């Protein structure tokens, strides 16, 4: 019996989804990316060799896996072509296995210009976007003025639509933000040249997915970012511009809600966040001046917590079960994949946030808005560390008892099983306790 499995990050992104997608695609026919854009950064390490993917699905390193980009993804042609070139140079034939929905909104140079101009104008209130034009592209989609991949098929109509939308955005850039306009002719010329590479990959992705289902083939749906950055459910306004929860797999690919059989919730053994926004369990450390909380320093340096897309330092802190339990509910998580346990190997003791103190009241559900989060003070339980390496551990029983207890505590607090345990960065450094594609 085939299965359709969704993989999502349950925190603020950077949980290690790419590695897990790559790992369990040994049992799938296709991987579908369903939201976000090249603001994602999925790092894969296979036999010590690192590959960073931003837009192309993480199953691309499996020779027999078809990779599909659903209409929920905003597509930068320049970013995708660059990534295809890097894969080609590494000996990976990506073009023949990559299919793109004609419904994908296009990210254009004026989106990037708008993204950066807005962040500058916001000053200290900046959201901390990647500056890649993701938000403005989604805005154009919702406003029904955006260009889509399918528009590339008609050069004349594309040129007319592009001219109209650029007049609109250039007016804002020059008259409101006080920056230079984006050149129309240069933008059109570049887009039509890039279209020559993109057009052969255009496919009715929704129909292809349903054909795989009809053929009783396993499908993996890959999300980007994390559930707490969801435009509707995240720490608004410090969120991304798409639905990063498991429901986004349905709306961003064209499958029905009953087509999803299992949801893998990726959980980092601690918590990180990049960019602005509230973070109750943060252990503040600034790498640029080597000052701040020493546990925060350990998590950041041992965990290599720098963005794969931007290179920005990630903020680090203790595991937060308050936000996690909300995330598990939002996503109907079936089982947990716990990553980066080894980053905690050197710690004497480890804390887990189980509640917040909000203005003298203890709460176990997240505040509604960003200000509520900012005022919330974490309430912790503390557990002993294990002070020994867990990297490459080959069985659960081989883990130090303190590490086993930490994992079991996460299971008891969440009411969910840890089905996969990452014990290092490499593909092979993973314990699959219950494979999502195996029969129940």
Coordinates of N, CA and C in Angstrom, one line a residue, residues 143-252:
X143 N -2.8 39.5 -5.0 CA -3.4 40.6 -5.7 C -3.8 40.3 -7.1
X144 N -3.5 39.2 -7.6 CA -3.8 38.7 -8.9 C -3.2 39.5 -10.1
X145 N -2.0 40.1 -9.8 CA -1.3 40.8 -10.8 C 0.0 40.2 -11.1
X146 N 0.3 39.1 -10.4 CA 1.7 38.5 -10.6 C 1.8 37.7 -11.9
X147 N 3.0 37.6 -12.3 CA 3.3 36.7 -13.5 C 3.6 35.3 -13.0
X148 N 3.2 34.3 -13.8 CA 3.4 32.9 -13.4 C 4.2 32.2 -14.4
X149 N 4.7 31.0 -14.1 CA 5.6 30.3 -15.0 C 4.9 30.0 -16.3
X150 N 3.6 29.7 -16.3 CA 2.8 29.5 -17.5 C 2.8 30.6 -18.4
X151 N 3.0 31.9 -17.9 CA 3.0 33.0 -18.8 C 4.2 33.1 -19.7
X152 N 5.2 32.3 -19.4 CA 6.4 32.3 -20.2 C 6.1 31.7 -21.6
X153 N 5.1 30.9 -21.7 CA 4.8 30.2 -22.9 C 4.3 31.2 -24.1
X154 N 3.9 32.4 -23.7 CA 3.5 33.4 -24.7 C 4.3 34.6 -24.5
X155 N 5.3 34.8 -25.4 CA 6.3 35.9 -25.2 C 5.6 37.3 -25.3
X156 N 4.7 37.4 -26.2 CA 4.0 38.7 -26.4 C 3.1 39.1 -25.2
X157 N 2.3 38.1 -24.8 CA 1.5 38.4 -23.6 C 2.3 38.6 -22.4
X158 N 3.4 37.9 -22.3 CA 4.3 38.0 -21.1 C 4.8 39.4 -21.0
X159 N 5.3 39.9 -22.2 CA 5.9 41.3 -22.2 C 4.9 42.3 -21.8
X160 N 3.6 42.2 -22.3 CA 2.6 43.2 -21.9 C 2.3 43.2 -20.4
X161 N 2.1 41.9 -19.9 CA 1.8 41.8 -18.4 C 3.0 42.4 -17.6
X162 N 4.2 42.1 -18.0 CA 5.4 42.5 -17.3 C 5.5 44.1 -17.3
X163 N 5.1 44.7 -18.4 CA 5.2 46.1 -18.5 C 4.2 46.8 -17.5
X164 N 3.0 46.2 -17.5 CA 2.0 46.8 -16.6 C 2.4 46.7 -15.1
X165 N 2.8 45.5 -14.7 CA 3.2 45.3 -13.3 C 4.4 46.1 -12.9
X166 N 5.3 46.3 -13.8 CA 6.5 47.0 -13.5 C 6.3 48.5 -13.4
X167 N 5.3 49.0 -14.2 CA 4.9 50.4 -14.0 C 4.4 50.6 -12.6
X168 N 3.6 49.7 -12.1 CA 3.0 49.7 -10.8 C 4.1 49.7 -9.7
X169 N 5.0 48.8 -9.8 CA 6.0 48.6 -8.7 C 7.1 49.7 -8.8
X170 N 7.5 50.1 -10.0 CA 8.5 51.2 -10.1 C 8.0 52.5 -9.6
X171 N 6.7 52.7 -9.7 CA 6.1 53.9 -9.1 C 6.4 53.9 -7.6
X172 N 6.1 52.8 -6.9 CA 6.4 52.7 -5.5 C 7.8 52.8 -5.1
X173 N 8.7 52.1 -5.9 CA 10.1 52.2 -5.6 C 10.7 53.6 -5.7
X174 N 10.3 54.4 -6.7 CA 10.9 55.7 -6.9 C 10.2 56.8 -6.0
X175 N 8.8 56.7 -5.9 CA 8.1 57.8 -5.3 C 7.9 57.5 -3.8
X176 N 7.9 56.3 -3.3 CA 7.7 56.0 -1.9 C 9.0 55.7 -1.2
X177 N 9.7 54.7 -1.8 CA 10.9 54.3 -1.2 C 12.1 55.1 -1.5
X178 N 12.0 55.9 -2.6 CA 13.1 56.8 -3.0 C 14.4 56.0 -3.5
X179 N 14.1 54.9 -4.2 CA 15.3 54.2 -4.8 C 15.1 54.1 -6.3
X180 N 16.1 53.6 -7.0 CA 16.0 53.6 -8.5 C 14.9 52.6 -9.0
X181 N 14.4 52.9 -10.1 CA 13.4 52.0 -10.8 C 14.2 50.8 -11.3
X182 N 13.5 49.7 -11.6 CA 14.1 48.5 -12.2 C 13.8 48.6 -13.7
X183 N 14.9 48.4 -14.5 CA 14.8 48.6 -15.9 C 13.9 47.5 -16.6
X184 N 12.9 48.0 -17.3 CA 11.9 47.0 -18.0 C 12.6 46.2 -19.1
X185 N 13.3 46.8 -20.0 CA 13.9 46.1 -21.1 C 14.9 45.1 -20.6
X186 N 15.7 45.4 -19.7 CA 16.7 44.5 -19.2 C 16.0 43.3 -18.5
X187 N 14.9 43.6 -17.7 CA 14.2 42.5 -17.1 C 13.5 41.6 -18.0
X188 N 12.9 42.1 -19.1 CA 12.3 41.3 -20.1 C 13.3 40.4 -20.8
X189 N 14.4 41.0 -21.3 CA 15.4 40.3 -22.0 C 15.9 39.1 -21.2
X190 N 16.2 39.4 -19.9 CA 16.7 38.3 -19.0 C 15.7 37.2 -18.8
X191 N 14.4 37.6 -18.6 CA 13.4 36.6 -18.4 C 13.2 35.7 -19.6
X192 N 13.2 36.3 -20.8 CA 12.9 35.5 -21.9 C 14.1 34.5 -22.2
X193 N 15.3 35.0 -21.9 CA 16.5 34.1 -22.0 C 16.4 32.9 -21.0
X194 N 16.0 33.2 -19.8 CA 15.9 32.2 -18.7 C 14.8 31.2 -19.1
X195 N 13.7 31.7 -19.7 CA 12.5 30.9 -20.1 C 12.9 29.7 -21.0
X196 N 14.0 29.9 -21.8 CA 14.4 28.8 -22.6 C 14.8 27.6 -21.8
X197 N 15.3 27.8 -20.6 CA 15.7 26.7 -19.8 C 14.5 26.1 -19.0
X198 N 13.6 27.0 -18.6 CA 12.5 26.7 -17.7 C 11.4 26.0 -18.5
X199 N 11.0 26.4 -19.7 CA 9.9 25.9 -20.4 C 9.9 24.4 -20.6
X200 N 11.0 23.8 -21.0 CA 10.9 22.3 -21.1 C 10.6 21.6 -19.9
X201 N 10.7 22.2 -18.7 CA 10.3 21.5 -17.4 C 8.9 21.8 -17.0
X202 N 8.2 22.6 -17.7 CA 6.8 22.9 -17.3 C 5.9 21.7 -17.4
X203 N 5.2 21.3 -16.4 CA 4.4 20.1 -16.3 C 3.1 20.4 -15.5
X204 N 2.0 19.8 -15.8 CA 0.9 19.8 -14.9 C 1.2 19.0 -13.7
X205 N 1.8 19.6 -12.7 CA 2.3 18.9 -11.5 C 1.2 18.2 -10.7
X206 N 0.0 18.9 -10.6 CA -1.1 18.3 -9.8 C -1.5 17.0 -10.5
X207 N -1.7 17.0 -11.8 CA -2.1 15.8 -12.5 C -1.1 14.7 -12.4
X208 N 0.2 15.1 -12.4 CA 1.3 14.1 -12.3 C 1.3 13.5 -10.9
X209 N 1.0 14.3 -9.8 CA 0.9 13.7 -8.5 C -0.2 12.7 -8.4
X210 N -1.4 13.1 -8.9 CA -2.5 12.2 -8.9 C -2.3 10.9 -9.7
X211 N -1.5 11.0 -10.7 CA -1.1 9.8 -11.5 C -0.3 8.9 -10.6
X212 N 0.7 9.5 -9.9 CA 1.5 8.7 -9.0 C 0.6 8.0 -7.9
X213 N -0.3 8.7 -7.4 CA -1.2 8.1 -6.4 C -2.0 6.9 -7.0
X214 N -2.5 7.2 -8.2 CA -3.3 6.1 -8.9 C -2.4 4.9 -9.2
X215 N -1.1 5.1 -9.4 CA -0.2 4.0 -9.7 C 0.3 3.4 -8.4
X216 N -0.2 3.8 -7.2 CA 0.1 3.2 -6.0 C 1.6 3.4 -5.6
X217 N 2.1 4.6 -5.9 CA 3.5 5.0 -5.6 C 3.7 5.9 -4.5
X218 N 4.7 5.8 -3.7 CA 4.9 6.7 -2.5 C 5.4 8.1 -3.0
X219 N 4.8 9.1 -2.3 CA 5.2 10.5 -2.6 C 5.5 11.1 -1.3
X220 N 6.6 12.0 -1.3 CA 7.0 12.8 -0.2 C 6.8 14.2 -0.5
X221 N 6.1 14.9 0.4 CA 5.9 16.4 0.2 C 6.8 17.1 1.2
X222 N 7.6 18.0 0.6 CA 8.7 18.7 1.3 C 8.3 20.2 1.5
X223 N 8.3 20.6 2.8 CA 8.0 22.0 3.1 C 9.4 22.8 3.3
X224 N 9.3 24.1 3.4 CA 10.4 24.9 3.7 C 10.1 25.7 4.9
X225 N 11.1 26.3 5.5 CA 11.0 27.1 6.8 C 10.4 26.2 7.9
X226 N 9.7 26.8 8.8 CA 9.1 26.0 9.9 C 7.7 26.5 10.2
X227 N 6.9 25.7 10.9 CA 5.5 26.0 11.2 C 5.3 27.3 12.0
X228 N 6.2 27.7 12.8 CA 6.1 28.9 13.6 C 6.3 30.1 12.8
X229 N 6.7 29.9 11.5 CA 6.8 31.1 10.5 C 5.6 31.1 9.6
X230 N 4.6 30.3 9.8 CA 3.4 30.3 8.9 C 2.8 31.7 8.9
X231 N 2.3 32.1 7.8 CA 1.7 33.4 7.6 C 0.5 33.6 8.5
X232 N -0.2 32.5 8.7 CA -1.5 32.6 9.5 C -1.3 32.2 11.0
X233 N -0.4 31.2 11.2 CA -0.3 30.6 12.5 C 1.0 31.0 13.2
X234 N 1.9 31.7 12.6 CA 3.2 32.0 13.2 C 3.2 33.2 14.0
X235 N 4.4 33.7 14.5 CA 4.5 34.8 15.3 C 4.5 36.1 14.5
X236 N 3.3 36.4 14.0 CA 3.0 37.5 13.1 C 3.4 38.8 13.8
X237 N 4.0 39.8 13.1 CA 4.3 39.8 11.7 C 5.7 39.2 11.4
X238 N 6.4 38.6 12.3 CA 7.7 38.1 12.1 C 7.5 36.6 11.5
X239 N 7.0 36.6 10.3 CA 6.7 35.3 9.7 C 7.1 35.3 8.2
X240 N 7.0 34.2 7.6 CA 7.2 34.2 6.1 C 5.9 34.5 5.4
X241 N 5.9 34.4 4.1 CA 4.7 34.8 3.4 C 3.9 33.7 2.8
X242 N 4.1 32.4 3.3 CA 3.4 31.3 2.8 C 2.9 30.4 4.0
X243 N 2.1 29.4 3.7 CA 1.6 28.5 4.7 C 2.6 27.3 4.9
X244 N 3.4 27.4 5.9 CA 4.5 26.4 6.2 C 4.0 25.2 6.9
X245 N 2.8 25.2 7.3 CA 2.2 24.0 8.0 C 1.8 22.9 7.0
X246 N 1.5 21.8 7.6 CA 1.2 20.6 6.7 C 0.0 20.9 5.7
X247 N -0.9 21.8 6.1 CA -2.0 22.1 5.2 C -1.5 22.7 3.9
X248 N -0.3 23.4 4.0 CA 0.3 23.9 2.8 C 0.6 22.9 1.7
X249 N 0.8 21.6 2.2 CA 1.1 20.6 1.2 C -0.1 20.3 0.3
X250 N -1.3 20.5 0.9 CA -2.6 20.3 0.1 C -2.8 21.5 -0.8
X251 N -2.8 22.7 -0.3 CA -3.0 23.9 -1.1 C -1.9 24.2 -2.1
X252 N -0.7 23.8 -1.8 CA 0.4 24.1 -2.7 C 0.8 23.1 -3.7

